Short mmCIF file of C-alpha atoms in Angstrom, two decimals:
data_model
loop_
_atom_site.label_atom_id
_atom_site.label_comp_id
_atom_site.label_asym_id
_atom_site.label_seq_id
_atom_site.Cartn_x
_atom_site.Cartn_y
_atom_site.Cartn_z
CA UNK A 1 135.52 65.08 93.89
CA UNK A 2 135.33 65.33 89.96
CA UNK A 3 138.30 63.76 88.08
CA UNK A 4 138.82 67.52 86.72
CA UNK A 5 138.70 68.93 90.01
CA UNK A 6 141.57 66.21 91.04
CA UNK A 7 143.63 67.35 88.36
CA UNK A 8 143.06 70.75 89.12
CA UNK A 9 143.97 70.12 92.27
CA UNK A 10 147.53 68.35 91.54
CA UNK A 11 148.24 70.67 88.96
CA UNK A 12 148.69 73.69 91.46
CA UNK A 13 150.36 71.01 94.21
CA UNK A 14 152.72 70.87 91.76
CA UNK A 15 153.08 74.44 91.48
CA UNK A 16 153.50 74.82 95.17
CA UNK A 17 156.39 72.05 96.05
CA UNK A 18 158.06 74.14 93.26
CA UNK A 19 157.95 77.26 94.75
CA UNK A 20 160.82 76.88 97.30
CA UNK A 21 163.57 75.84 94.46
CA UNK A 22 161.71 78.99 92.52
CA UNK A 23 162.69 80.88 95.66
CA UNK A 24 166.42 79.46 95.81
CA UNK A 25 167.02 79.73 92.16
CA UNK A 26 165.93 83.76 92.34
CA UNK A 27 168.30 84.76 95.46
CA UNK A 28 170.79 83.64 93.24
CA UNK A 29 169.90 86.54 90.41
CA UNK A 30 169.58 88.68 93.50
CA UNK A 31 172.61 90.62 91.85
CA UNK A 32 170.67 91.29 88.48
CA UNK A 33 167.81 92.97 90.48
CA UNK A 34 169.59 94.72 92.43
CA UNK A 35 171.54 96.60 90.00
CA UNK A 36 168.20 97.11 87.81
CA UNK A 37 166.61 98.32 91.31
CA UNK A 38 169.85 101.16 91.52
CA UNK A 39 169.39 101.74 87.91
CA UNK A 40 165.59 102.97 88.06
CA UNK A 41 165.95 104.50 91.87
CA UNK A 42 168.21 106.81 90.87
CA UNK A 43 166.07 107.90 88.05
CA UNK A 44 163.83 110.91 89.15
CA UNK A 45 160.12 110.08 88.09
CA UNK A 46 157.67 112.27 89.43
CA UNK A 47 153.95 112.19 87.76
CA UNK A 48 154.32 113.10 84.65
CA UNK A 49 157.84 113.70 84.40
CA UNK A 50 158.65 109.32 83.53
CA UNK A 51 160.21 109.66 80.69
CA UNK A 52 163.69 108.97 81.57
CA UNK A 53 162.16 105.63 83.46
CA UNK A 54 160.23 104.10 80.90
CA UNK A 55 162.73 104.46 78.34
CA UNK A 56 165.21 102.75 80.72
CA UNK A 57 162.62 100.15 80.98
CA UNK A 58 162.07 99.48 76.88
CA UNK A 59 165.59 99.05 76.72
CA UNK A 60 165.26 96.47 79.28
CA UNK A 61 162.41 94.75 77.58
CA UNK A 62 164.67 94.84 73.98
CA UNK A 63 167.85 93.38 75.85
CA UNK A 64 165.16 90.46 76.36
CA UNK A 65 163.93 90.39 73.63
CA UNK A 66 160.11 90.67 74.22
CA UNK A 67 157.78 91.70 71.24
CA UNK A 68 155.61 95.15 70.80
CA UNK A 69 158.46 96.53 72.68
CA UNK A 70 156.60 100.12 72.67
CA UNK A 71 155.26 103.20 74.65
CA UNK A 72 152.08 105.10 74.13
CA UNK A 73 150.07 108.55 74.62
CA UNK A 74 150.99 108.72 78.39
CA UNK A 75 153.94 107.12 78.74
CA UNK A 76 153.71 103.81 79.53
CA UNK A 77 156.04 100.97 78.90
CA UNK A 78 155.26 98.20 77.12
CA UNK A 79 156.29 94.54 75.81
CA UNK A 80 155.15 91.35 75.43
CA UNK A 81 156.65 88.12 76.26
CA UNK A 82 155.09 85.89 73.92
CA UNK A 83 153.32 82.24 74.96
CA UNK A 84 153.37 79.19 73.26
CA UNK A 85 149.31 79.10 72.39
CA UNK A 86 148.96 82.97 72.85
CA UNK A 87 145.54 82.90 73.12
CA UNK A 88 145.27 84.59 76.67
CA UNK A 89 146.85 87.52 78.05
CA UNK A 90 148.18 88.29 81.56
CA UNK A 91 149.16 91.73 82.26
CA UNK A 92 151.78 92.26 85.00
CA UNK A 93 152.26 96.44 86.11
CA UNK A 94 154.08 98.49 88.22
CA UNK A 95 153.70 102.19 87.92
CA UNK A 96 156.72 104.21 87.60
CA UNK A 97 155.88 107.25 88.77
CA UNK A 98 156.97 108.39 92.66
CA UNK A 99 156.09 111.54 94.69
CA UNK A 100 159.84 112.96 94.46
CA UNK A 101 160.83 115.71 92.33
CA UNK A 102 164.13 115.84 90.58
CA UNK A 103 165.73 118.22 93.07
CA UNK A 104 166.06 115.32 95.58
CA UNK A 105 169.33 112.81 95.28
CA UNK A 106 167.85 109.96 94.51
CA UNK A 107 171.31 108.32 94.88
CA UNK A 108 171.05 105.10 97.15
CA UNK A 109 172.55 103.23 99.78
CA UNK A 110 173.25 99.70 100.16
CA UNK A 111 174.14 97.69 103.00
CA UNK A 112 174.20 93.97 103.08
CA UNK A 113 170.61 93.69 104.91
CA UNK A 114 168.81 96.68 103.20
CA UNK A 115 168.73 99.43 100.41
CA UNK A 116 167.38 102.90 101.33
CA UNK A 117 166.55 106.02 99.45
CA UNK A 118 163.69 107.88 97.55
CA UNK A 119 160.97 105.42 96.31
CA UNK A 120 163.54 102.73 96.49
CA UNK A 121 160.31 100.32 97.80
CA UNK A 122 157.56 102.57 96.19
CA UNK A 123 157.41 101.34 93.42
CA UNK A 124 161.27 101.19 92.23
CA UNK A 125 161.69 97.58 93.50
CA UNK A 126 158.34 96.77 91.55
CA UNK A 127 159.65 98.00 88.14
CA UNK A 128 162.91 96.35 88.76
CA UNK A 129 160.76 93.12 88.86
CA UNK A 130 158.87 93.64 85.74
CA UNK A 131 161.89 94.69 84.38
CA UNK A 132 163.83 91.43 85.40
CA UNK A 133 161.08 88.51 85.26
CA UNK A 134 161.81 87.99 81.28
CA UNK A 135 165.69 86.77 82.75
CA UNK A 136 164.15 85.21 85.77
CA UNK A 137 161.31 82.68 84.02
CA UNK A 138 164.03 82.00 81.17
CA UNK A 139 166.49 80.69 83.99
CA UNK A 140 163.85 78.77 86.16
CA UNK A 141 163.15 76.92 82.61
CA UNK A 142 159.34 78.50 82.29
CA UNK A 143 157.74 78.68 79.11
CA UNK A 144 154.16 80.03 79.77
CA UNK A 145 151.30 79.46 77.42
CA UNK A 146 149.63 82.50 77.70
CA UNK A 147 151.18 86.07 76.94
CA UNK A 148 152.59 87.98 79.53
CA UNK A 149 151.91 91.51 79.51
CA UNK A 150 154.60 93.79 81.22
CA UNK A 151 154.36 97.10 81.99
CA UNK A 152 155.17 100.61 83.44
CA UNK A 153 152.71 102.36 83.94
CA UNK A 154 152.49 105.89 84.12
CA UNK A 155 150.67 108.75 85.83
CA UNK A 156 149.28 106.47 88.68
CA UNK A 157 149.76 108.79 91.64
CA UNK A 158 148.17 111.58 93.16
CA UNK A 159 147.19 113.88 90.22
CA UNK A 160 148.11 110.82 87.87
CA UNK A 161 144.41 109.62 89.01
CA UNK A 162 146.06 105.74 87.43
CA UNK A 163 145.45 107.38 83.87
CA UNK A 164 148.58 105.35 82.57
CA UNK A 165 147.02 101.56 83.23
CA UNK A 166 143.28 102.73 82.77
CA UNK A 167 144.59 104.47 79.05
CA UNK A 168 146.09 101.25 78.17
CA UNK A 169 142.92 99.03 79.66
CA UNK A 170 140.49 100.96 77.53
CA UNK A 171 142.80 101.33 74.45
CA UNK A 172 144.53 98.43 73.90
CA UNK A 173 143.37 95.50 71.39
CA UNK A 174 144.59 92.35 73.82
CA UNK A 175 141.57 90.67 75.89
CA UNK A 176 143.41 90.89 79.29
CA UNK A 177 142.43 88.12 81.32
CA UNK A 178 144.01 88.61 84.19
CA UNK A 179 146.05 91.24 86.11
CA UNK A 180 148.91 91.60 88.86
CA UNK A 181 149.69 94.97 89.85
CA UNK A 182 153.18 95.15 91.92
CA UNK A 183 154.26 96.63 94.43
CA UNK A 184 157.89 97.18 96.33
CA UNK A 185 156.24 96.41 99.70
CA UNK A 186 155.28 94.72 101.66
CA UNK A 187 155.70 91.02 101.33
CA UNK A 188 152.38 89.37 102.28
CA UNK A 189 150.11 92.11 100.98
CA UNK A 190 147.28 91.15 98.91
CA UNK A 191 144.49 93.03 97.83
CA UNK A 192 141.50 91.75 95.30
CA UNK A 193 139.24 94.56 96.08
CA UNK A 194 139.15 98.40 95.63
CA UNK A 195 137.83 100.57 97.87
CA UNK A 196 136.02 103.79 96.52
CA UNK A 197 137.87 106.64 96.72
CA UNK A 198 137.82 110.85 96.36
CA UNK A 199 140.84 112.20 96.09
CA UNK A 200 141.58 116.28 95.84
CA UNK A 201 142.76 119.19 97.70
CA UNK A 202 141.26 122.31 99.46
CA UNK A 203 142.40 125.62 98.30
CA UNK A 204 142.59 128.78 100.40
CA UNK A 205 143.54 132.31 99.40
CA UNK A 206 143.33 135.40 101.15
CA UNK A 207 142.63 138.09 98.68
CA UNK A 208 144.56 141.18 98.48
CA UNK A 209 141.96 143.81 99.92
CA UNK A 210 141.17 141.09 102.92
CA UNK A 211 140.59 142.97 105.67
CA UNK A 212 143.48 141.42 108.54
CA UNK A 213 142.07 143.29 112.08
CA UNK A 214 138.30 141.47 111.02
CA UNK A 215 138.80 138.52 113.01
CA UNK A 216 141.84 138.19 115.30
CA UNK A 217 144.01 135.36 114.22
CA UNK A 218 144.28 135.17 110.22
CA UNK A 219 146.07 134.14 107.55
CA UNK A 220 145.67 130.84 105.36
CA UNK A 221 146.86 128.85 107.95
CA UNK A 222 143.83 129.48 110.04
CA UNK A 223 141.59 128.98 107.75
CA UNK A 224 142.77 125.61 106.47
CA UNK A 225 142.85 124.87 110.35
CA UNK A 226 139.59 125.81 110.54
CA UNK A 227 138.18 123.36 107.75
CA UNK A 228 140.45 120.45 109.19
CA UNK A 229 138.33 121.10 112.31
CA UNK A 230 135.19 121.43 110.59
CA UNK A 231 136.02 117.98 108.64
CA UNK A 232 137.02 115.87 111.66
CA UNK A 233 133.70 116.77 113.17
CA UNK A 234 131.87 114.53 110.15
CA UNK A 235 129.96 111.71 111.41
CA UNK A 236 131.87 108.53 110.40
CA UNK A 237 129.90 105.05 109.63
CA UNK A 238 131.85 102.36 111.29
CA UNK A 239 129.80 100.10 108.43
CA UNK A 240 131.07 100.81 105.45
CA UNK A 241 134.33 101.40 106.88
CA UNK A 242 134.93 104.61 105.70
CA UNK A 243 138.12 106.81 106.61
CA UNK A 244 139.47 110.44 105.68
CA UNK A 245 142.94 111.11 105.61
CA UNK A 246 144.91 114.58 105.38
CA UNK A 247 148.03 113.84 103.36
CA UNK A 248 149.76 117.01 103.44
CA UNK A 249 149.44 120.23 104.38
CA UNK A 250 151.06 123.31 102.54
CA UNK A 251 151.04 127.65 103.52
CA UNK A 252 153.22 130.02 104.29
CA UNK A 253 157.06 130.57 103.64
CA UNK A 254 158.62 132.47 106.55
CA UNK A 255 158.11 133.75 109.97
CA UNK A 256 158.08 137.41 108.27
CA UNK A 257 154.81 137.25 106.07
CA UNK A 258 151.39 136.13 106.70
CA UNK A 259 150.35 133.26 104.24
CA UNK A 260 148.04 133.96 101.62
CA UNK A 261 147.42 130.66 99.94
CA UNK A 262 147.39 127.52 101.80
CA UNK A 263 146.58 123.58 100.17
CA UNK A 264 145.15 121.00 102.02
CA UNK A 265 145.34 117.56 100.23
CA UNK A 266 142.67 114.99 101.76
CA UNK A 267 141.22 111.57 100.85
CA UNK A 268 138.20 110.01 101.59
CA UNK A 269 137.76 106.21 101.87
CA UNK A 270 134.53 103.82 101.74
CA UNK A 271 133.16 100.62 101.21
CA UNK A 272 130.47 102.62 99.85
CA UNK A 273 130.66 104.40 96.76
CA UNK A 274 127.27 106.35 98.50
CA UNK A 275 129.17 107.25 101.55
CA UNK A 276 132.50 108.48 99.57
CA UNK A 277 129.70 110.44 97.66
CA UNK A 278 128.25 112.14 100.72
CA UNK A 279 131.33 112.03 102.65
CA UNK A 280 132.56 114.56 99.45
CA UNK A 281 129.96 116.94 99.81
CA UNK A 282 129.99 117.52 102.97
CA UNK A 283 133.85 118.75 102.63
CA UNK A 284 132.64 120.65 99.81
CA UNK A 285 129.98 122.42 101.58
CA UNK A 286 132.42 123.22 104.24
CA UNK A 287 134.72 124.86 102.50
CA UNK A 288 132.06 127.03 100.98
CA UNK A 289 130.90 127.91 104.34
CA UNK A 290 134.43 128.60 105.48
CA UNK A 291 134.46 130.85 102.31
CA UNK A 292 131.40 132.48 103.07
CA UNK A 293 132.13 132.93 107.09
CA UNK A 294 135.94 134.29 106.78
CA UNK A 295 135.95 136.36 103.61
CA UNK A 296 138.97 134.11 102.41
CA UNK A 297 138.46 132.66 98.92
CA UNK A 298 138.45 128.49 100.52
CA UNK A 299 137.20 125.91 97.36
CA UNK A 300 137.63 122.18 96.55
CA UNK A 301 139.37 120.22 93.51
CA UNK A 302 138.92 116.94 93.15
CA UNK A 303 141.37 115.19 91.04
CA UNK A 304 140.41 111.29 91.70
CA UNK A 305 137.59 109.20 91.90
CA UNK A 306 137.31 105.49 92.24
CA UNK A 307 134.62 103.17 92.57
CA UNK A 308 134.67 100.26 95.36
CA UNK A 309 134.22 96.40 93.76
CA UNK A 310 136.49 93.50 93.02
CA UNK A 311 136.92 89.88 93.29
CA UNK A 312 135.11 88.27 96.41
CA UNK A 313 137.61 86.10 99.29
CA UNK A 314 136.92 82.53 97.52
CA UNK A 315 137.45 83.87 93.66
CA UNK A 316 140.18 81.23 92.82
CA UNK A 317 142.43 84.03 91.77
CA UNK A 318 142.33 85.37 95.33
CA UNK A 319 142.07 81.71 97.00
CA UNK A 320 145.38 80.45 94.59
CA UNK A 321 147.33 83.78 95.70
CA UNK A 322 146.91 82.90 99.40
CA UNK A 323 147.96 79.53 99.29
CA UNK A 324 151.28 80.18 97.41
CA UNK A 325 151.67 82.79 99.57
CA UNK A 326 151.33 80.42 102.70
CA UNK A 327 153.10 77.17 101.10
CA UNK A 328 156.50 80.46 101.44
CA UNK A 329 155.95 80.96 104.70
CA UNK A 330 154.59 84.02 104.60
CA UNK A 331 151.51 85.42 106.25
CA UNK A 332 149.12 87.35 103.31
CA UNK A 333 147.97 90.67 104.93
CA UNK A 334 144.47 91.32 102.90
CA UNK A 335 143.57 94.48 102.76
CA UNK A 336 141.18 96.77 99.82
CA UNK A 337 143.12 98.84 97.48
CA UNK A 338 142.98 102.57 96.76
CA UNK A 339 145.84 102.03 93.76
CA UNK A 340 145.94 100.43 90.18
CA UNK A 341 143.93 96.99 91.20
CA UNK A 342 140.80 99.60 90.29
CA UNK A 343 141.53 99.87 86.89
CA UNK A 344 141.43 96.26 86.36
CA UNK A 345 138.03 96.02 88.26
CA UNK A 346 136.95 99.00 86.54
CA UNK A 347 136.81 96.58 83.25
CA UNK A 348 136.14 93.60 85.03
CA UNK A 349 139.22 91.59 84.85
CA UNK A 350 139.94 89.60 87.86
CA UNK A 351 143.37 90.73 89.35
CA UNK A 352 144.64 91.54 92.52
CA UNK A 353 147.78 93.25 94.16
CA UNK A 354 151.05 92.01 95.83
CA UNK A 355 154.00 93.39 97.29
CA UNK A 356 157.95 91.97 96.84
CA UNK A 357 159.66 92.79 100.29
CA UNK A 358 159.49 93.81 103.60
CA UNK A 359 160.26 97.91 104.48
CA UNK A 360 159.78 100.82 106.26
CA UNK A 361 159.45 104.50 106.38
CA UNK A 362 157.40 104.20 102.74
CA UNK A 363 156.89 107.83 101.03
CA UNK A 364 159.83 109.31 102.92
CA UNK A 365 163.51 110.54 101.38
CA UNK A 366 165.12 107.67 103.79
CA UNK A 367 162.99 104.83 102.79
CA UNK A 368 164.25 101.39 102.95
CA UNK A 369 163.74 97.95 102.15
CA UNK A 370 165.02 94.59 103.15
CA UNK A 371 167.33 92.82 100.48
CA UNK A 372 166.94 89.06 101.65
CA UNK A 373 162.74 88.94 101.09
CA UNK A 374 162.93 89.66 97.81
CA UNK A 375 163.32 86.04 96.35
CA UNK A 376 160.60 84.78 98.31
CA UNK A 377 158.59 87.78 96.71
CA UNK A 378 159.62 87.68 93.60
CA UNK A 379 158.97 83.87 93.46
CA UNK A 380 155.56 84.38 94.85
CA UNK A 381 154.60 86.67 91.70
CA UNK A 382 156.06 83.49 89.60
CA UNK A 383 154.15 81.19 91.16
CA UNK A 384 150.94 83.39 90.69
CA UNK A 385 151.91 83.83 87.00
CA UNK A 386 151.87 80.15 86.14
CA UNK A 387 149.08 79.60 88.06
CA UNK A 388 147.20 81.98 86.17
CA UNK A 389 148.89 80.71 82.99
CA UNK A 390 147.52 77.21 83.74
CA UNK A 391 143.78 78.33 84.38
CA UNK A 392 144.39 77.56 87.81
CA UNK A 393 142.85 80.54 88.77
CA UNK A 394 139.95 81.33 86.44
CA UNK A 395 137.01 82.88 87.99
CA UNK A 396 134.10 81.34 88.01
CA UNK A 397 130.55 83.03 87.61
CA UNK A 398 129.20 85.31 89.80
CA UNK A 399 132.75 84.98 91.27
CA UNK A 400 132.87 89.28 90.03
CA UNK A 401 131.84 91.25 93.10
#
């Protein structure tokens, strides 16, 4: 082994017999995160209505003083905690957006194992850690080198299509070199790769002059039915793993009036940016079919693409992430990413995805979270910042899948 390797190697040893007094030192600024976590929560922030949560989040970033305090074209939330050399740049996100409208109470409640309520773990915990690292690496006595990037970023979900991180990516005049994007849960997730992606939604309306006594059973309903069918019937490669998923189905208003429109919102999943392709126009050709074959109007919008690639399982980024997630005690669960980790890969910056705490019933109104994980999260994502901060975790070449 090289002398540099050696030192590499007892640099980060260091960095991991320091991660369970990290760990201690956070529970005991538990308080400070958890009142930023009620803060945001009970903030409504659906896609494109995050005002009201990134400008709770700049004043958060002023209280601590970081520079460029700022916001931009879609929203996002920005400010820089500056490094001693400040010649690299590591950007740490969590979007701010959730899939509840303001008509919900977003009002929490806390019991001494758990909080629970709307988007409490997606993503509110994950913007009341960006929001509270500044605090945190000023009381564990870290002074990075590099610049550390924080951010909010907007319009990631659903109909978002991640526009707020990949504006700021292709915008922005700082040479990112490395990215965490963070999530609420789970603790021991970790994703370095992206899997491509085709987001959108079916549309079915029964025009006005349809003819109802044509075919027996009608209404939207059947005809959504009848391209869920149609869909499920599409071979599926086991290699690429490749997946479609029905997130929600919407048609119809009461038992008193046939449904006219109807929404089907679907997702489908590769390896293979070829197979998400084909996968795509298949749905697309049934829903013309559908069209054609029922006399409903039936036609798809797709509102999301991404492209599969990332780091590879020994990049050190991805190989430094495991180990500090191991030397906590805490099993990493690797799986691809369908979220904001593509933005990063779409520009080629090495970064990869973790989550804070365990949880449970994510995307619901009664989500909830577990309180006592979130030091050994949060002090994961530290250890993964310095790490990064000491080049501990620079790729290498042909280390870019």
């Amino acid at each position: 082994m090289s002398e540099h390797a050696t030192r590499i190697d007892e640099g980060f040893q260091t960095i991991l017999d320091l991660l369970p007094v990290y760990e201690q030192q956070i529970q005991d600024l538990n308080e400070i995160v958890l009142a930023n976590l009620v803060l945001i929560s009970e903030i409504p922030a659906p896609t494109f209505e995050e005002n009201r949560r990134m400008e709770f989040l700049l004043e958060r970033f002023s209280e601590y003083q970081l520079q460029n305090t700022s916001t931009d074209e879609v929203g996002n939330a920005l400010g820089i905690l500056p490094g001693t050399e400040g010649n690299r740049n590591i950007l740490v996100s969590a979007h701010i957006d959730t899939p509840f409208s303001a008509k919900i109470d977003h009002t929490l409640t806390i019991q001494p194992a758990y909080v629970s309520g709307p988007s409490v773990g997606d993503n509110s915990l994950g913007v009341a850690t960006v929001a509270t690292i500044p605090l945190i690496l000023e009381q564990l006595g870290i002074q990075l080198k590099s610049n550390l990037v924080l951010m909010g970023s907007a319009r990631s979900l659903g109909k978002g299509n991640i526009e707020g991180i990949r504006f700021f990516l292709n915008n922005n005049e700082l040479t990112i070199n490395a990215g965490i994007s963070v999530e609420g849960v789970r603790l021991g997730r970790l994703s370095y790769s992206s899997l491509g992606v085709i987001r959108g939604e079916i549309n079915c309306r029964v025009p006005e002059e349809y003819d109802w006594s044509r075919f027996g059973a009608s209404g939207a309903i059947v005809n959504i039915n009848d391209v869920i069918n149609r869909i499920v019937e599409i071979p599926i490669p086991r290699r690429p793993r490749t997946t479609i998923v029905f997130n929600s189905v919407q048609a119809g208003s009461s038992s008193n009036d046939t449904p006219t429109q109807g929404t089907l919102q679907f997702e489908v999943r590769s390896e293979s940016a070829e197979t998400v392709r084909r996968v795509g126009n298949q749905i697309t050709d049934i829903a013309a079919e559908v069209s054609s074959q029922s006399g409903a109007e039936v036609w798809v919008n797709v509102f999301a693409r991404r492209d599969p690639g990332g780091i590879g399982f020994g990049h050190p980024l991805a190989a430094r992430a495991r180990e500090i997630m191991k030397a906590l005690n805490v099993d990493p669960r690797i799986s691809p990413s369908t979220t904001e980790l593509s933005a990063f890969i779409d520009r080629g910056i090495p970064a990869v995805t973790v989550g804070i705490t365990d949880g449970e019933f994510t995307g619901e109104e009664n989500e909830r979270i577990e309180i006592l994980p979130i030091a050994k999260g949060i002090a994961q994502l530290v250890g993964l910042i310095v790490a990064i901060d000491q080049g501990y975790c620079d790729d290498e070449p042909g280390q870019l899948a």
